[in-house]
Amino acid sequence: MTSLPSAPTAPVLELSGVVKEYPGTPPPRILHGIDLTVEAGELLAVVGPSGSGKSTLLALLGSLDRPTSGRLRFEGRDLAGLSDPDLAALRARRIGFVFQQFFLLPGLTTIENVATGLLYGGASISERRTRATEALRSVGLGHRLGHHPDQLSGGEKQRVAIARALIGRPALLLADEPTGALDSVSGTAVVDLLRTLHSDGTTVVVITHDRELAASFPRRIGIQDGRIAFDERLPRHAGAGR
Ligand code: ADP
Ligand code: MG
């Protein structure tokens, strides 16, 4: 294979001096000036004690919330310039979310739950169903299309949630403690799935409490009291394991 110089691509995420305060008197400052760049195709873990600001940071990375000050660029675009509807459109097209709780709608089948991930884009019902079926097959749940969430194990529910996050083919997948509610076998299956997505080119950021899991990632960012305490990269990461 010839290696051609690749076209310069903007980082997926570029944060400089990002501060987050929540309303209050005085407003509690949760993030104290975060500088962080995430390049396309990275797989990174965010670790740190409970209450250190990890979920707050993830909400900013995913444009679910806006910084109090500082600059946040997504694929080279300064998000401060986007209206709320534009941000929502950007999220729907480019970003997938997975949380510790699966947030599946109990009255819907798996296929319907996954199809909700495309509601924003205006795809037809039949296209949503086709894509939902594909997404469920890609997470190994092609045999659970008509099941309801209460008929699924925790690991299966999380894979449905991942399928829902993937159905829009996001460039960036953000996962907040995705294995936190799972037994270790189901957790491993979910992590393997995140790794596969990463191998397929998706940029993946995972908040985790699992030290062993974090240690197996090519890059780890530690958050402590709303600051980046460390940012470690393995120079040549084997990428295997788990
Ligand atoms: P982590 O995910 O690392 O456990 P969080 O980002 O959830 O931490 O929370 C960091 C701090 O921000 C905590 O002290 C939490 O109580 C506070 N916090 C989180 N969300 C809000 C909110 N919506 N309003 C006020 N304070 C909040
Ligand atoms: Mg959290």
Tab-separated table of C-alpha atoms and ligand atoms in Angstrom:
chain	number	residue	atom	x	y	z
A	1	MET	CA	0.000	0.000	0.000
A	2	THR	CA	1.393	3.399	-0.935
A	3	SER	CA	1.168	5.957	1.776
A	4	LEU	CA	0.089	9.329	0.489
A	5	PRO	CA	0.254	12.386	2.681
A	6	SER	CA	-3.205	12.631	4.148
A	7	ALA	CA	-5.199	15.804	3.716
A	8	PRO	CA	-5.036	18.009	6.780
A	9	THR	CA	-8.198	17.373	8.786
A	10	ALA	CA	-9.370	19.531	11.631
A	11	PRO	CA	-9.401	17.768	14.995
A	12	VAL	CA	-12.793	16.382	15.948
A	13	LEU	CA	-12.658	18.379	19.170
A	14	GLU	CA	-10.558	21.346	20.164
A	15	LEU	CA	-11.137	22.958	23.547
A	16	SER	CA	-9.252	25.937	24.804
A	17	GLY	CA	-9.744	27.479	28.200
A	18	VAL	CA	-13.161	25.865	28.586
A	19	VAL	CA	-14.819	26.896	31.838
A	20	LYS	CA	-18.163	25.580	33.097
A	21	GLU	CA	-20.104	27.090	35.941
A	22	TYR	CA	-23.581	26.085	37.008
A	23	PRO	CA	-26.076	28.708	38.170
A	24	GLY	CA	-25.780	29.661	41.846
A	25	THR	CA	-24.556	32.417	44.144
A	26	PRO	CA	-21.698	32.251	43.710
A	27	PRO	CA	-21.926	30.006	40.634
A	28	PRO	CA	-20.032	26.786	41.326
A	29	ARG	CA	-17.164	26.449	38.877
A	30	ILE	CA	-17.017	22.817	37.776
A	31	LEU	CA	-14.478	22.982	34.934
A	32	HIS	CA	-11.545	25.343	35.322
A	33	GLY	CA	-10.157	26.038	31.867
A	34	ILE	CA	-9.851	22.794	29.947
A	35	ASP	CA	-7.467	22.592	26.987
A	36	LEU	CA	-7.925	19.423	25.018
A	37	THR	CA	-7.592	18.241	21.432
A	38	VAL	CA	-9.081	15.003	20.162
A	39	GLU	CA	-8.060	13.980	16.667
A	40	ALA	CA	-10.268	12.030	14.294
A	41	GLY	CA	-10.009	8.307	14.899
A	42	GLU	CA	-8.847	8.456	18.516
A	43	LEU	CA	-10.058	6.104	21.225
A	44	LEU	CA	-9.686	7.670	24.616
A	45	ALA	CA	-10.724	7.070	28.178
A	46	VAL	CA	-11.645	9.806	30.637
A	47	VAL	CA	-11.053	8.814	34.242
A	48	GLY	CA	-11.270	10.576	37.589
A	49	PRO	CA	-13.054	10.556	40.924
A	50	SER	CA	-16.793	10.912	41.200
A	51	GLY	CA	-17.771	14.576	41.109
A	52	SER	CA	-14.589	15.677	39.311
A	53	GLY	CA	-16.508	16.985	36.280
A	54	LYS	CA	-16.301	14.123	33.788
A	55	SER	CA	-19.988	14.079	32.834
A	56	THR	CA	-20.025	17.875	32.709
A	57	LEU	CA	-17.116	17.713	30.273
A	58	LEU	CA	-18.808	15.028	28.173
A	59	ALA	CA	-21.948	17.157	27.884
A	60	LEU	CA	-19.813	19.981	26.499
A	61	LEU	CA	-17.937	17.659	24.114
A	62	GLY	CA	-21.290	16.505	22.793
A	63	SER	CA	-22.742	20.032	22.589
A	64	LEU	CA	-25.531	19.055	24.969
A	65	ASP	CA	-24.464	22.086	26.970
A	66	ARG	CA	-22.422	25.217	26.313
A	67	PRO	CA	-19.273	26.377	28.092
A	68	THR	CA	-19.534	29.399	30.388
A	69	SER	CA	-16.373	30.711	28.720
A	70	GLY	CA	-13.572	29.427	26.551
A	71	ARG	CA	-13.723	28.047	23.057
A	72	LEU	CA	-14.935	24.722	21.775
A	73	ARG	CA	-14.474	23.680	18.162
A	74	PHE	CA	-16.050	20.621	16.615
A	75	GLU	CA	-14.494	19.521	13.326
A	76	GLY	CA	-12.967	22.975	13.077
A	77	ARG	CA	-16.188	24.886	13.723
A	78	ASP	CA	-16.552	27.196	16.693
A	79	LEU	CA	-19.733	26.039	18.373
A	80	ALA	CA	-20.343	29.394	20.041
A	81	GLY	CA	-21.531	30.667	16.667
A	82	LEU	CA	-24.273	28.051	16.330
A	83	SER	CA	-27.872	28.531	17.433
A	84	ASP	CA	-29.517	25.884	19.619
A	85	PRO	CA	-31.361	24.331	16.630
A	86	ASP	CA	-28.091	24.240	14.664
A	87	LEU	CA	-26.392	22.534	17.591
A	88	ALA	CA	-29.214	20.005	17.786
A	89	ALA	CA	-28.815	19.298	14.073
A	90	LEU	CA	-25.070	18.896	14.466
A	91	ARG	CA	-25.583	16.448	17.344
A	92	ALA	CA	-28.119	14.452	15.383
A	93	ARG	CA	-25.851	14.139	12.365
A	94	ARG	CA	-22.380	13.827	13.869
A	95	ILE	CA	-22.528	12.653	17.494
A	96	GLY	CA	-23.793	9.513	19.222
A	97	PHE	CA	-24.327	9.168	22.968
A	98	VAL	CA	-24.338	6.161	25.265
A	99	PHE	CA	-25.045	6.496	28.988
A	100	GLN	CA	-24.863	4.195	31.982
A	101	GLN	CA	-28.652	4.042	32.058
A	102	PHE	CA	-29.889	2.784	28.728
A	103	PHE	CA	-32.824	5.207	28.329
A	104	LEU	CA	-34.830	2.774	26.196
A	105	LEU	CA	-38.544	3.452	25.857
A	106	PRO	CA	-40.337	0.512	27.485
A	107	GLY	CA	-43.348	0.547	25.164
A	108	LEU	CA	-41.245	0.236	22.007
A	109	THR	CA	-39.571	-2.780	20.434
A	110	THR	CA	-35.807	-2.768	20.012
A	111	ILE	CA	-36.148	-1.846	16.365
A	112	GLU	CA	-38.446	1.062	17.235
A	113	ASN	CA	-36.119	2.209	20.000
A	114	VAL	CA	-33.153	2.214	17.637
A	115	ALA	CA	-35.147	3.949	14.893
A	116	THR	CA	-35.772	6.893	17.255
A	117	GLY	CA	-32.086	7.707	16.716
A	118	LEU	CA	-33.022	8.880	13.212
A	119	LEU	CA	-36.156	10.867	14.012
A	120	TYR	CA	-34.378	14.151	13.608
A	121	GLY	CA	-33.173	13.616	10.062
A	122	GLY	CA	-36.573	13.214	8.452
A	123	ALA	CA	-35.889	9.702	7.111
A	124	SER	CA	-38.972	7.723	6.052
A	125	ILE	CA	-40.375	5.048	8.361
A	126	SER	CA	-39.192	2.287	6.064
A	127	GLU	CA	-35.696	3.711	5.863
A	128	ARG	CA	-35.591	4.089	9.647
A	129	ARG	CA	-36.623	0.462	10.062
A	130	THR	CA	-34.071	-0.765	7.535
A	131	ARG	CA	-31.282	1.204	9.153
A	132	ALA	CA	-32.395	0.135	12.641
A	133	THR	CA	-32.276	-3.494	11.553
A	134	GLU	CA	-28.763	-3.008	10.149
A	135	ALA	CA	-27.625	-1.251	13.322
A	136	LEU	CA	-29.069	-4.013	15.515
A	137	ARG	CA	-27.367	-6.672	13.405
A	138	SER	CA	-24.081	-4.800	13.719
A	139	VAL	CA	-24.297	-5.052	17.515
A	140	GLY	CA	-25.215	-8.733	17.370
A	141	LEU	CA	-28.918	-8.305	18.088
A	142	GLY	CA	-30.447	-9.262	14.754
A	143	HIS	CA	-32.447	-11.912	16.632
A	144	ARG	CA	-34.006	-9.435	19.064
A	145	LEU	CA	-35.718	-7.010	16.701
A	146	GLY	CA	-39.237	-7.421	18.036
A	147	HIS	CA	-38.365	-7.728	21.717
A	148	HIS	CA	-39.233	-5.110	24.274
A	149	PRO	CA	-36.601	-3.771	26.679
A	150	ASP	CA	-37.972	-5.785	29.629
A	151	GLN	CA	-37.268	-8.961	27.650
A	152	LEU	CA	-33.579	-8.121	27.298
A	153	SER	CA	-30.577	-8.524	29.597
A	154	GLY	CA	-28.655	-5.434	30.733
A	155	GLY	CA	-25.910	-6.112	28.200
A	156	GLU	CA	-28.447	-6.467	25.408
A	157	LYS	CA	-30.151	-3.223	26.446
A	158	GLN	CA	-26.844	-1.400	26.289
A	159	ARG	CA	-26.182	-2.841	22.839
A	160	VAL	CA	-29.603	-1.546	21.746
A	161	ALA	CA	-28.615	1.869	23.105
A	162	ILE	CA	-25.357	1.663	21.145
A	163	ALA	CA	-27.257	0.707	17.987
A	164	ARG	CA	-29.478	3.756	18.534
A	165	ALA	CA	-26.365	5.932	18.908
A	166	LEU	CA	-24.881	4.472	15.710
A	167	ILE	CA	-27.848	4.589	13.441
A	168	GLY	CA	-27.048	8.160	12.380
A	169	ARG	CA	-23.455	7.054	11.561
A	170	PRO	CA	-21.852	9.573	13.923
A	171	ALA	CA	-18.251	10.723	13.590
A	172	LEU	CA	-17.961	10.910	17.369
A	173	LEU	CA	-19.316	8.474	19.930
A	174	LEU	CA	-19.427	9.668	23.547
A	175	ALA	CA	-20.027	7.082	26.243
A	176	ASP	CA	-20.533	7.965	29.927
A	177	GLU	CA	-19.775	4.900	32.068
A	178	PRO	CA	-21.327	2.547	29.503
A	179	THR	CA	-20.389	-0.545	31.499
A	180	GLY	CA	-21.315	0.915	34.896
A	181	ALA	CA	-24.583	-0.997	35.172
A	182	LEU	CA	-23.368	-4.249	33.603
A	183	ASP	CA	-21.847	-7.483	34.839
A	184	SER	CA	-18.282	-8.020	33.657
A	185	VAL	CA	-19.147	-10.373	30.780
A	186	SER	CA	-21.738	-7.971	29.330
A	187	GLY	CA	-19.370	-5.089	30.022
A	188	THR	CA	-16.624	-6.770	28.025
A	189	ALA	CA	-19.009	-7.327	25.105
A	190	VAL	CA	-19.942	-3.634	25.144
A	191	VAL	CA	-16.299	-2.569	25.277
A	192	ASP	CA	-15.440	-4.918	22.412
A	193	LEU	CA	-18.198	-3.267	20.436
A	194	LEU	CA	-16.800	0.212	21.158
A	195	ARG	CA	-13.407	-1.002	19.978
A	196	THR	CA	-14.910	-2.338	16.763
A	197	LEU	CA	-16.562	1.012	16.121
A	198	HIS	CA	-13.237	2.684	16.707
A	199	SER	CA	-11.527	0.296	14.256
A	200	ASP	CA	-14.173	1.228	11.720
A	201	GLY	CA	-13.130	4.877	11.995
A	202	THR	CA	-15.413	6.370	14.651
A	203	THR	CA	-13.760	8.644	17.204
A	204	VAL	CA	-14.683	7.229	20.620
A	205	VAL	CA	-14.497	8.921	24.038
A	206	VAL	CA	-15.412	6.767	27.039
A	207	ILE	CA	-15.779	7.858	30.640
A	208	THR	CA	-15.030	4.892	32.834
A	209	HIS	CA	-14.354	3.918	36.410
A	210	ASP	CA	-12.817	0.664	35.252
A	211	ARG	CA	-9.058	1.077	35.669
A	212	GLU	CA	-8.234	-2.059	33.747
A	213	LEU	CA	-10.366	-0.915	30.858
A	214	ALA	CA	-8.845	2.572	30.887
A	215	ALA	CA	-5.359	1.079	31.009
A	216	SER	CA	-6.061	-0.797	27.793
A	217	PHE	CA	-6.936	2.379	25.863
A	218	PRO	CA	-4.350	4.165	23.703
A	219	ARG	CA	-5.000	7.498	25.455
A	220	ARG	CA	-6.209	8.349	28.944
A	221	ILE	CA	-7.216	11.695	30.331
A	222	GLY	CA	-7.507	12.139	34.075
A	223	ILE	CA	-9.876	14.759	35.459
A	224	GLN	CA	-9.420	15.990	38.999
A	225	ASP	CA	-11.395	18.861	40.518
A	226	GLY	CA	-12.385	20.135	37.101
A	227	ARG	CA	-8.875	20.181	35.670
A	228	ILE	CA	-6.912	17.831	33.463
A	229	ALA	CA	-4.590	16.063	35.872
A	230	PHE	CA	-2.902	13.931	33.213
A	231	ASP	CA	-3.101	13.124	29.531
A	232	GLU	CA	-1.219	9.933	28.746
A	233	ARG	CA	-0.664	8.255	25.419
A	234	LEU	CA	0.926	4.963	24.775
A	235	PRO	CA	3.464	5.571	22.005
A	236	ARG	CA	2.687	2.326	20.214
A	237	HIS	CA	-0.396	0.788	21.617
A	238	ALA	CA	-1.016	-2.841	20.828
A	239	GLY	CA	-4.737	-2.166	20.783
A	240	ALA	CA	-5.497	-5.799	21.565
A	241	GLY	CA	-6.964	-7.347	24.668
A	242	ARG	CA	-10.290	-7.093	26.397
B	1	ADP	P1	-18.508	13.238	37.439
B	1	ADP	O1	-19.174	12.826	36.166
B	1	ADP	O2	-17.019	13.301	37.325
B	1	ADP	O3	-18.916	12.384	38.603
B	1	ADP	P2	-20.132	15.628	37.205
B	1	ADP	O4	-19.647	16.323	35.995
B	1	ADP	O5	-21.383	14.867	37.110
B	1	ADP	O6	-18.939	14.729	37.779
B	1	ADP	O7	-20.308	16.692	38.357
B	1	ADP	C1	-19.280	17.576	38.748
B	1	ADP	C2	-19.796	18.522	39.795
B	1	ADP	O8	-20.799	19.358	39.206
B	1	ADP	C3	-20.472	17.837	40.969
B	1	ADP	O9	-20.122	18.534	42.120
B	1	ADP	C4	-21.944	17.983	40.671
B	1	ADP	O10	-22.680	18.026	41.851
B	1	ADP	C5	-21.997	19.308	39.948
B	1	ADP	N1	-23.114	19.376	38.998
B	1	ADP	C6	-23.336	18.524	37.970
B	1	ADP	N2	-24.416	18.884	37.253
B	1	ADP	C7	-24.901	20.007	37.843
B	1	ADP	C8	-26.007	20.884	37.577
B	1	ADP	N3	-26.833	20.676	36.541
B	1	ADP	N4	-26.182	21.933	38.411
B	1	ADP	C9	-25.341	22.156	39.439
B	1	ADP	N5	-24.283	21.386	39.739
B	1	ADP	C10	-24.058	20.317	38.963
B	2	MG	MG	-20.490	11.259	35.793
